[in-house]
């Protein structure tokens, strides 16, 4: 049985079972209405929090209510349940309540599984879509593949390369202040300026939401001052769609790969992210 079909089946079963207490309890006085309200609250709690929380809450409710009903039946004191509401009826109510809770818990589990499955699909889609729509750069998955391939090529041919990481500062504030359309325009302009600044043979990546990775082939750290100057001049000032100019700030770091270095790209990347906290473009 597919997950969607299972949700439909258990959801339908839950709705049908709910008709039984509705038929009997809503024909009672206020006590029946109260029991039905408690039942609905417990079902909603189970759909929200799951079977374990629902069962514990239900058992506590049944114990307290059943004990109260038994005590008042023996002592003859007044309770919120009318005398016509017998222990036998409450026993049936408790059994049905537990069945409903189990059914609602199953719906909760299936819905959580479906949610996790959809999240996995979304992650897979992000990984398999190689090109970032806004910049035309490769995504993070392709970045890792490309850099690792270049590391192996550097080991074979004994050459060096540089990987540069740029982080656009205050990007969340930019989005909130100027909106999605301006954010899209920003990335389009940044990608165009980067394409004009670095070589065609160099590889560019959109790393996460506000990170840019640059793989500079056959480059050493001796050229980094010149490269940083060019990037600073090209990327610092940005013109909005309304013609207004704003100044952008970046954090940056880089590493130079030499043949047969022992550290992995993931280790280098983590080190770059730590370094960029204190390094501005």
PDB file of C-alpha atoms in Angstrom:
ATOM      1  CA  UNK A   1       0.000   0.000   0.000  1.00  0.00           C
ATOM      2  CA  UNK A   2       1.426   3.391  -0.974  1.00  0.00           C
ATOM      3  CA  UNK A   3       1.897   6.044   1.677  1.00  0.00           C
ATOM      4  CA  UNK A   4      -0.741   8.386   0.241  1.00  0.00           C
ATOM      5  CA  UNK A   5      -3.248   5.574  -0.018  1.00  0.00           C
ATOM      6  CA  UNK A   6      -2.495   4.492   3.556  1.00  0.00           C
ATOM      7  CA  UNK A   7      -3.093   8.051   4.796  1.00  0.00           C
ATOM      8  CA  UNK A   8      -6.412   8.095   2.945  1.00  0.00           C
ATOM      9  CA  UNK A   9      -7.463   4.713   4.358  1.00  0.00           C
ATOM     10  CA  UNK A  10      -6.559   5.482   7.974  1.00  0.00           C
ATOM     11  CA  UNK A  11      -7.947   8.996   7.702  1.00  0.00           C
ATOM     12  CA  UNK A  12     -11.242   7.653   6.389  1.00  0.00           C
ATOM     13  CA  UNK A  13     -11.316   5.012   9.136  1.00  0.00           C
ATOM     14  CA  UNK A  14     -10.712   7.712  11.739  1.00  0.00           C
ATOM     15  CA  UNK A  15     -13.582   9.823  10.402  1.00  0.00           C
ATOM     16  CA  UNK A  16     -15.941   6.825  10.315  1.00  0.00           C
ATOM     17  CA  UNK A  17     -15.049   5.768  13.851  1.00  0.00           C
ATOM     18  CA  UNK A  18     -15.680   9.307  15.059  1.00  0.00           C
ATOM     19  CA  UNK A  19     -19.312   8.950  14.024  1.00  0.00           C
ATOM     20  CA  UNK A  20     -19.892   6.314  16.741  1.00  0.00           C
ATOM     21  CA  UNK A  21     -19.099   8.510  19.779  1.00  0.00           C
ATOM     22  CA  UNK A  22     -20.745  11.468  18.059  1.00  0.00           C
ATOM     23  CA  UNK A  23     -23.979   9.488  17.723  1.00  0.00           C
ATOM     24  CA  UNK A  24     -24.093   8.291  21.331  1.00  0.00           C
ATOM     25  CA  UNK A  25     -22.466  11.157  23.226  1.00  0.00           C
ATOM     26  CA  UNK A  26     -24.169  14.078  21.541  1.00  0.00           C
ATOM     27  CA  UNK A  27     -27.539  12.543  22.421  1.00  0.00           C
ATOM     28  CA  UNK A  28     -26.629  12.776  26.094  1.00  0.00           C
ATOM     29  CA  UNK A  29     -26.769  15.881  28.240  1.00  0.00           C
ATOM     30  CA  UNK A  30     -23.881  18.252  28.895  1.00  0.00           C
ATOM     31  CA  UNK A  31     -21.755  15.385  30.193  1.00  0.00           C
ATOM     32  CA  UNK A  32     -21.851  13.662  26.802  1.00  0.00           C
ATOM     33  CA  UNK A  33     -20.833  16.891  25.074  1.00  0.00           C
ATOM     34  CA  UNK A  34     -17.917  17.323  27.481  1.00  0.00           C
ATOM     35  CA  UNK A  35     -16.692  13.773  26.868  1.00  0.00           C
ATOM     36  CA  UNK A  36     -16.925  14.309  23.123  1.00  0.00           C
ATOM     37  CA  UNK A  37     -14.956  17.566  23.387  1.00  0.00           C
ATOM     38  CA  UNK A  38     -12.245  15.820  25.439  1.00  0.00           C
ATOM     39  CA  UNK A  39     -12.153  13.030  22.865  1.00  0.00           C
ATOM     40  CA  UNK A  40     -11.677  15.498  19.992  1.00  0.00           C
ATOM     41  CA  UNK A  41      -8.941  17.351  21.907  1.00  0.00           C
ATOM     42  CA  UNK A  42      -7.076  14.102  22.504  1.00  0.00           C
ATOM     43  CA  UNK A  43      -7.329  13.152  18.828  1.00  0.00           C
ATOM     44  CA  UNK A  44      -6.033  16.571  17.747  1.00  0.00           C
ATOM     45  CA  UNK A  45      -3.166  16.211  20.246  1.00  0.00           C
ATOM     46  CA  UNK A  46      -2.319  12.791  18.804  1.00  0.00           C
ATOM     47  CA  UNK A  47      -2.376  14.056  15.224  1.00  0.00           C
ATOM     48  CA  UNK A  48      -0.010  16.826  16.313  1.00  0.00           C
ATOM     49  CA  UNK A  49       2.358  15.021  18.700  1.00  0.00           C
ATOM     50  CA  UNK A  50       2.012  11.334  17.831  1.00  0.00           C
ATOM     51  CA  UNK A  51       0.783   8.050  19.281  1.00  0.00           C
ATOM     52  CA  UNK A  52       2.838   7.979  22.492  1.00  0.00           C
ATOM     53  CA  UNK A  53       1.694  11.399  23.721  1.00  0.00           C
ATOM     54  CA  UNK A  54      -1.877  10.628  22.670  1.00  0.00           C
ATOM     55  CA  UNK A  55      -1.961   7.290  24.495  1.00  0.00           C
ATOM     56  CA  UNK A  56      -0.416   8.660  27.681  1.00  0.00           C
ATOM     57  CA  UNK A  57      -2.840  11.591  27.737  1.00  0.00           C
ATOM     58  CA  UNK A  58      -5.792   9.292  27.012  1.00  0.00           C
ATOM     59  CA  UNK A  59      -4.882   6.797  29.718  1.00  0.00           C
ATOM     60  CA  UNK A  60      -4.469   9.599  32.260  1.00  0.00           C
ATOM     61  CA  UNK A  61      -7.832  11.038  31.245  1.00  0.00           C
ATOM     62  CA  UNK A  62      -9.564   7.632  31.388  1.00  0.00           C
ATOM     63  CA  UNK A  63      -8.006   6.850  34.779  1.00  0.00           C
ATOM     64  CA  UNK A  64      -9.010  10.161  36.359  1.00  0.00           C
ATOM     65  CA  UNK A  65     -12.499  10.204  34.862  1.00  0.00           C
ATOM     66  CA  UNK A  66     -13.150   6.493  35.521  1.00  0.00           C
ATOM     67  CA  UNK A  67     -11.928   6.739  39.109  1.00  0.00           C
ATOM     68  CA  UNK A  68     -14.117   9.768  39.691  1.00  0.00           C
ATOM     69  CA  UNK A  69     -17.144   8.017  38.175  1.00  0.00           C
ATOM     70  CA  UNK A  70     -16.546   4.881  40.269  1.00  0.00           C
ATOM     71  CA  UNK A  71     -16.063   6.841  43.478  1.00  0.00           C
ATOM     72  CA  UNK A  72     -19.155   8.961  42.976  1.00  0.00           C
ATOM     73  CA  UNK A  73     -21.169   5.861  42.070  1.00  0.00           C
ATOM     74  CA  UNK A  74     -20.206   4.245  45.363  1.00  0.00           C
ATOM     75  CA  UNK A  75     -20.497   7.329  47.545  1.00  0.00           C
ATOM     76  CA  UNK A  76     -23.525   8.808  45.807  1.00  0.00           C
ATOM     77  CA  UNK A  77     -21.950  12.268  45.513  1.00  0.00           C
ATOM     78  CA  UNK A  78     -22.601  14.597  42.590  1.00  0.00           C
ATOM     79  CA  UNK A  79     -20.281  14.481  39.592  1.00  0.00           C
ATOM     80  CA  UNK A  80     -20.190  16.127  36.180  1.00  0.00           C
ATOM     81  CA  UNK A  81     -21.466  12.832  34.692  1.00  0.00           C
ATOM     82  CA  UNK A  82     -25.181  12.227  35.036  1.00  0.00           C
ATOM     83  CA  UNK A  83     -26.461   9.070  36.779  1.00  0.00           C
ATOM     84  CA  UNK A  84     -27.646   7.717  33.429  1.00  0.00           C
ATOM     85  CA  UNK A  85     -24.020   7.525  32.253  1.00  0.00           C
ATOM     86  CA  UNK A  86     -23.047   4.072  33.545  1.00  0.00           C
ATOM     87  CA  UNK A  87     -19.647   2.521  34.057  1.00  0.00           C
ATOM     88  CA  UNK A  88     -20.410   0.104  31.209  1.00  0.00           C
ATOM     89  CA  UNK A  89     -20.935   3.014  28.832  1.00  0.00           C
ATOM     90  CA  UNK A  90     -17.769   4.708  30.056  1.00  0.00           C
ATOM     91  CA  UNK A  91     -15.865   1.438  29.564  1.00  0.00           C
ATOM     92  CA  UNK A  92     -17.050   1.324  25.938  1.00  0.00           C
ATOM     93  CA  UNK A  93     -16.126   5.006  25.597  1.00  0.00           C
ATOM     94  CA  UNK A  94     -12.593   4.267  26.849  1.00  0.00           C
ATOM     95  CA  UNK A  95     -12.091   1.353  24.445  1.00  0.00           C
ATOM     96  CA  UNK A  96     -13.298   3.429  21.510  1.00  0.00           C
ATOM     97  CA  UNK A  97     -11.130   6.351  22.595  1.00  0.00           C
ATOM     98  CA  UNK A  98      -8.010   4.168  22.552  1.00  0.00           C
ATOM     99  CA  UNK A  99      -8.908   2.806  19.108  1.00  0.00           C
ATOM    100  CA  UNK A 100      -9.339   6.341  17.811  1.00  0.00           C
ATOM    101  CA  UNK A 101      -6.032   7.403  19.338  1.00  0.00           C
ATOM    102  CA  UNK A 102      -4.221   4.478  17.697  1.00  0.00           C
ATOM    103  CA  UNK A 103      -5.807   5.333  14.361  1.00  0.00           C
ATOM    104  CA  UNK A 104      -4.932   9.025  14.717  1.00  0.00           C
ATOM    105  CA  UNK A 105      -1.393   8.059  15.733  1.00  0.00           C
ATOM    106  CA  UNK A 106      -1.020   5.988  12.597  1.00  0.00           C
ATOM    107  CA  UNK A 107      -2.157   8.955  10.492  1.00  0.00           C
ATOM    108  CA  UNK A 108       0.430  11.106  12.294  1.00  0.00           C
ATOM    109  CA  UNK A 109       3.215   8.597  11.579  1.00  0.00           C
ATOM    110  CA  UNK A 110       2.280   8.309   7.914  1.00  0.00           C
ATOM    111  CA  UNK A 111       2.122  12.067   7.521  1.00  0.00           C
ATOM    112  CA  UNK A 112       5.559  12.463   9.143  1.00  0.00           C
ATOM    113  CA  UNK A 113       6.953   9.799   6.822  1.00  0.00           C
ATOM    114  CA  UNK A 114       5.431  11.612   3.851  1.00  0.00           C
ATOM    115  CA  UNK A 115       6.900  14.906   5.049  1.00  0.00           C
ATOM    116  CA  UNK A 116      10.365  13.373   5.409  1.00  0.00           C
ATOM    117  CA  UNK A 117      10.039  11.757   1.992  1.00  0.00           C
ATOM    118  CA  UNK A 118       9.131  15.102   0.395  1.00  0.00           C
ATOM    119  CA  UNK A 119      12.067  16.777   2.117  1.00  0.00           C
ATOM    120  CA  UNK A 120      14.378  14.090   0.778  1.00  0.00           C
ATOM    121  CA  UNK A 121      12.979  14.584  -2.716  1.00  0.00           C
ATOM    122  CA  UNK A 122      13.543  18.332  -2.460  1.00  0.00           C
ATOM    123  CA  UNK A 123      17.125  17.741  -1.310  1.00  0.00           C
ATOM    124  CA  UNK A 124      17.682  15.326  -4.191  1.00  0.00           C
ATOM    125  CA  UNK A 125      16.301  17.852  -6.662  1.00  0.00           C
ATOM    126  CA  UNK A 126      18.626  20.543  -5.303  1.00  0.00           C
ATOM    127  CA  UNK A 127      21.573  18.164  -5.613  1.00  0.00           C
ATOM    128  CA  UNK A 128      20.772  16.997  -9.117  1.00  0.00           C
ATOM    129  CA  UNK A 129      20.038  20.438 -10.537  1.00  0.00           C
ATOM    130  CA  UNK A 130      23.599  21.345 -11.404  1.00  0.00           C
ATOM    131  CA  UNK A 131      23.031  24.968 -12.423  1.00  0.00           C
ATOM    132  CA  UNK A 132      21.878  27.730 -10.091  1.00  0.00           C
ATOM    133  CA  UNK A 133      19.054  29.552 -11.874  1.00  0.00           C
ATOM    134  CA  UNK A 134      19.895  33.071 -10.674  1.00  0.00           C
ATOM    135  CA  UNK A 135      23.631  33.054 -11.385  1.00  0.00           C
ATOM    136  CA  UNK A 136      24.196  30.322 -13.935  1.00  0.00           C
ATOM    137  CA  UNK A 137      26.942  28.990 -11.646  1.00  0.00           C
ATOM    138  CA  UNK A 138      27.249  25.347 -10.633  1.00  0.00           C
ATOM    139  CA  UNK A 139      25.710  24.328  -7.286  1.00  0.00           C
ATOM    140  CA  UNK A 140      27.401  23.029  -4.128  1.00  0.00           C
ATOM    141  CA  UNK A 141      27.286  19.379  -5.208  1.00  0.00           C
ATOM    142  CA  UNK A 142      29.005  20.162  -8.489  1.00  0.00           C
ATOM    143  CA  UNK A 143      31.493  22.328  -6.606  1.00  0.00           C
ATOM    144  CA  UNK A 144      32.607  19.417  -4.448  1.00  0.00           C
ATOM    145  CA  UNK A 145      32.900  17.145  -7.490  1.00  0.00           C
ATOM    146  CA  UNK A 146      34.854  19.720  -9.518  1.00  0.00           C
ATOM    147  CA  UNK A 147      37.288  20.645  -6.743  1.00  0.00           C
ATOM    148  CA  UNK A 148      38.013  17.007  -5.884  1.00  0.00           C
ATOM    149  CA  UNK A 149      38.612  16.271  -9.574  1.00  0.00           C
ATOM    150  CA  UNK A 150      40.961  19.250  -9.799  1.00  0.00           C
ATOM    151  CA  UNK A 151      42.831  18.030  -6.710  1.00  0.00           C
ATOM    152  CA  UNK A 152      43.412  14.665  -8.387  1.00  0.00           C
ATOM    153  CA  UNK A 153      44.478  16.402 -11.618  1.00  0.00           C
ATOM    154  CA  UNK A 154      46.890  18.610  -9.661  1.00  0.00           C
ATOM    155  CA  UNK A 155      48.402  15.496  -8.056  1.00  0.00           C
ATOM    156  CA  UNK A 156      48.947  13.880 -11.452  1.00  0.00           C
ATOM    157  CA  UNK A 157      50.341  16.909 -13.293  1.00  0.00           C
ATOM    158  CA  UNK A 158      52.067  18.620 -10.341  1.00  0.00           C
ATOM    159  CA  UNK A 159      50.397  22.000 -10.579  1.00  0.00           C
ATOM    160  CA  UNK A 160      48.655  24.277  -8.077  1.00  0.00           C
ATOM    161  CA  UNK A 161      45.274  25.963  -7.976  1.00  0.00           C
ATOM    162  CA  UNK A 162      43.454  28.371  -5.692  1.00  0.00           C
ATOM    163  CA  UNK A 163      39.951  28.056  -4.303  1.00  0.00           C
ATOM    164  CA  UNK A 164      38.330  31.311  -3.143  1.00  0.00           C
ATOM    165  CA  UNK A 165      35.272  31.523  -0.918  1.00  0.00           C
ATOM    166  CA  UNK A 166      33.183  34.720  -0.814  1.00  0.00           C
ATOM    167  CA  UNK A 167      30.330  35.338   1.581  1.00  0.00           C
ATOM    168  CA  UNK A 168      27.895  38.167   0.861  1.00  0.00           C
ATOM    169  CA  UNK A 169      27.296  39.879   4.203  1.00  0.00           C
ATOM    170  CA  UNK A 170      23.840  40.953   5.464  1.00  0.00           C
ATOM    171  CA  UNK A 171      22.064  39.105   2.650  1.00  0.00           C
ATOM    172  CA  UNK A 172      18.983  38.404   4.794  1.00  0.00           C
ATOM    173  CA  UNK A 173      18.645  42.122   5.528  1.00  0.00           C
ATOM    174  CA  UNK A 174      19.035  42.898   1.819  1.00  0.00           C
ATOM    175  CA  UNK A 175      16.186  40.506   0.963  1.00  0.00           C
ATOM    176  CA  UNK A 176      13.899  41.948   3.637  1.00  0.00           C
ATOM    177  CA  UNK A 177      14.691  45.530   2.692  1.00  0.00           C
ATOM    178  CA  UNK A 178      14.543  45.299  -1.096  1.00  0.00           C
ATOM    179  CA  UNK A 179      12.521  42.138  -1.822  1.00  0.00           C
ATOM    180  CA  UNK A 180      12.912  39.002  -3.925  1.00  0.00           C
ATOM    181  CA  UNK A 181      13.038  40.810  -7.278  1.00  0.00           C
ATOM    182  CA  UNK A 182      15.998  42.939  -6.204  1.00  0.00           C
ATOM    183  CA  UNK A 183      17.717  39.871  -4.736  1.00  0.00           C
ATOM    184  CA  UNK A 184      17.403  38.071  -8.061  1.00  0.00           C
ATOM    185  CA  UNK A 185      18.734  41.147  -9.882  1.00  0.00           C
ATOM    186  CA  UNK A 186      21.644  41.290  -7.401  1.00  0.00           C
ATOM    187  CA  UNK A 187      22.756  37.738  -8.172  1.00  0.00           C
ATOM    188  CA  UNK A 188      22.407  38.260 -11.893  1.00  0.00           C
ATOM    189  CA  UNK A 189      24.660  41.314 -11.692  1.00  0.00           C
ATOM    190  CA  UNK A 190      27.154  39.616  -9.382  1.00  0.00           C
ATOM    191  CA  UNK A 191      27.464  36.624 -11.700  1.00  0.00           C
ATOM    192  CA  UNK A 192      27.968  38.913 -14.696  1.00  0.00           C
ATOM    193  CA  UNK A 193      30.699  40.914 -12.926  1.00  0.00           C
ATOM    194  CA  UNK A 194      32.454  37.766 -11.724  1.00  0.00           C
ATOM    195  CA  UNK A 195      32.393  36.319 -15.248  1.00  0.00           C
ATOM    196  CA  UNK A 196      34.047  39.511 -16.482  1.00  0.00           C
ATOM    197  CA  UNK A 197      36.635  39.531 -13.672  1.00  0.00           C
ATOM    198  CA  UNK A 198      37.970  35.971 -13.661  1.00  0.00           C
ATOM    199  CA  UNK A 199      39.051  33.809 -16.584  1.00  0.00           C
ATOM    200  CA  UNK A 200      36.619  31.762 -18.654  1.00  0.00           C
ATOM    201  CA  UNK A 201      38.486  28.603 -17.711  1.00  0.00           C
ATOM    202  CA  UNK A 202      37.982  29.277 -13.989  1.00  0.00           C
ATOM    203  CA  UNK A 203      34.946  27.636 -12.421  1.00  0.00           C
ATOM    204  CA  UNK A 204      32.272  29.496 -10.480  1.00  0.00           C
ATOM    205  CA  UNK A 205      29.845  28.121  -7.914  1.00  0.00           C
ATOM    206  CA  UNK A 206      26.827  29.354  -5.969  1.00  0.00           C
ATOM    207  CA  UNK A 207      27.641  27.908  -2.570  1.00  0.00           C
ATOM    208  CA  UNK A 208      24.583  27.845  -0.304  1.00  0.00           C
ATOM    209  CA  UNK A 209      22.372  30.931  -0.390  1.00  0.00           C
ATOM    210  CA  UNK A 210      24.891  33.742  -0.050  1.00  0.00           C
ATOM    211  CA  UNK A 211      28.260  32.070  -0.755  1.00  0.00           C
ATOM    212  CA  UNK A 212      30.283  32.100  -3.962  1.00  0.00           C
ATOM    213  CA  UNK A 213      33.094  29.672  -4.678  1.00  0.00           C
ATOM    214  CA  UNK A 214      35.757  30.320  -7.318  1.00  0.00           C
ATOM    215  CA  UNK A 215      38.063  27.583  -8.550  1.00  0.00           C
ATOM    216  CA  UNK A 216      41.045  29.383 -10.109  1.00  0.00           C
ATOM    217  CA  UNK A 217      42.915  26.906 -12.307  1.00  0.00           C
ATOM    218  CA  UNK A 218      46.741  27.067 -12.505  1.00  0.00           C
ATOM    219  CA  UNK A 219      46.914  29.899  -9.981  1.00  0.00           C
ATOM    220  CA  UNK A 220      49.102  30.470  -6.924  1.00  0.00           C
ATOM    221  CA  UNK A 221      48.679  32.647  -3.860  1.00  0.00           C
ATOM    222  CA  UNK A 222      51.172  35.109  -5.421  1.00  0.00           C
ATOM    223  CA  UNK A 223      48.336  36.380  -7.617  1.00  0.00           C
ATOM    224  CA  UNK A 224      45.741  36.681  -4.869  1.00  0.00           C
ATOM    225  CA  UNK A 225      46.325  40.344  -4.061  1.00  0.00           C
ATOM    226  CA  UNK A 226      45.647  41.297  -7.668  1.00  0.00           C
ATOM    227  CA  UNK A 227      42.606  38.999  -7.836  1.00  0.00           C
ATOM    228  CA  UNK A 228      41.171  40.432  -4.611  1.00  0.00           C
ATOM    229  CA  UNK A 229      41.649  43.985  -5.901  1.00  0.00           C
ATOM    230  CA  UNK A 230      39.780  43.140  -9.096  1.00  0.00           C
ATOM    231  CA  UNK A 231      36.942  41.441  -7.212  1.00  0.00           C
ATOM    232  CA  UNK A 232      36.701  44.316  -4.754  1.00  0.00           C
ATOM    233  CA  UNK A 233      36.393  46.889  -7.547  1.00  0.00           C
ATOM    234  CA  UNK A 234      33.866  44.783  -9.455  1.00  0.00           C
ATOM    235  CA  UNK A 235      31.621  43.625  -6.616  1.00  0.00           C
ATOM    236  CA  UNK A 236      31.640  46.364  -3.992  1.00  0.00           C
ATOM    237  CA  UNK A 237      29.084  48.679  -5.614  1.00  0.00           C
ATOM    238  CA  UNK A 238      25.724  47.465  -6.876  1.00  0.00           C
ATOM    239  CA  UNK A 239      23.036  49.396  -8.752  1.00  0.00           C
ATOM    240  CA  UNK A 240      19.445  48.599  -7.822  1.00  0.00           C
ATOM    241  CA  UNK A 241      16.642  48.366 -10.351  1.00  0.00           C
ATOM    242  CA  UNK A 242      15.545  51.904  -9.400  1.00  0.00           C
ATOM    243  CA  UNK A 243      18.995  53.257 -10.275  1.00  0.00           C
ATOM    244  CA  UNK A 244      20.162  53.736  -6.695  1.00  0.00           C
ATOM    245  CA  UNK A 245      23.647  52.509  -5.759  1.00  0.00           C
ATOM    246  CA  UNK A 246      24.384  50.465  -2.638  1.00  0.00           C
ATOM    247  CA  UNK A 247      27.664  49.248  -1.165  1.00  0.00           C
ATOM    248  CA  UNK A 248      28.062  45.534  -0.553  1.00  0.00           C
ATOM    249  CA  UNK A 249      30.420  43.901   1.919  1.00  0.00           C
ATOM    250  CA  UNK A 250      31.965  40.437   1.785  1.00  0.00           C
ATOM    251  CA  UNK A 251      33.872  38.029   3.962  1.00  0.00           C
ATOM    252  CA  UNK A 252      36.476  36.012   2.121  1.00  0.00           C
ATOM    253  CA  UNK A 253      39.167  33.372   2.438  1.00  0.00           C
ATOM    254  CA  UNK A 254      41.116  31.093   0.117  1.00  0.00           C
ATOM    255  CA  UNK A 255      43.457  28.146   0.065  1.00  0.00           C
ATOM    256  CA  UNK A 256      46.160  27.164  -2.377  1.00  0.00           C
ATOM    257  CA  UNK A 257      46.307  23.501  -3.233  1.00  0.00           C
ATOM    258  CA  UNK A 258      49.716  21.951  -3.770  1.00  0.00           C
ATOM    259  CA  UNK A 259      50.207  18.442  -5.201  1.00  0.00           C
ATOM    260  CA  UNK A 260      49.725  15.544  -2.786  1.00  0.00           C
ATOM    261  CA  UNK A 261      48.407  17.621   0.097  1.00  0.00           C
ATOM    262  CA  UNK A 262      46.937  15.333   2.749  1.00  0.00           C
ATOM    263  CA  UNK A 263      43.868  17.336   3.807  1.00  0.00           C
ATOM    264  CA  UNK A 264      40.531  16.771   2.080  1.00  0.00           C
ATOM    265  CA  UNK A 265      38.395  19.447   0.464  1.00  0.00           C
ATOM    266  CA  UNK A 266      35.801  19.195   3.233  1.00  0.00           C
ATOM    267  CA  UNK A 267      38.502  19.892   5.818  1.00  0.00           C
ATOM    268  CA  UNK A 268      39.790  22.820   3.776  1.00  0.00           C
ATOM    269  CA  UNK A 269      36.287  24.183   3.340  1.00  0.00           C
ATOM    270  CA  UNK A 270      35.603  24.078   7.068  1.00  0.00           C
ATOM    271  CA  UNK A 271      38.884  25.897   7.659  1.00  0.00           C
ATOM    272  CA  UNK A 272      37.953  28.553   5.077  1.00  0.00           C
ATOM    273  CA  UNK A 273      34.639  29.209   6.793  1.00  0.00           C
ATOM    274  CA  UNK A 274      36.429  29.707  10.114  1.00  0.00           C
ATOM    275  CA  UNK A 275      38.992  32.052   8.556  1.00  0.00           C
ATOM    276  CA  UNK A 276      36.472  34.233   6.736  1.00  0.00           C
ATOM    277  CA  UNK A 277      34.997  35.443  10.036  1.00  0.00           C
ATOM    278  CA  UNK A 278      37.902  37.884  10.304  1.00  0.00           C
ATOM    279  CA  UNK A 279      38.784  38.467   6.633  1.00  0.00           C
ATOM    280  CA  UNK A 280      36.956  41.107   4.616  1.00  0.00           C
ATOM    281  CA  UNK A 281      37.222  41.631   0.874  1.00  0.00           C
TER     282      UNK A 281
END
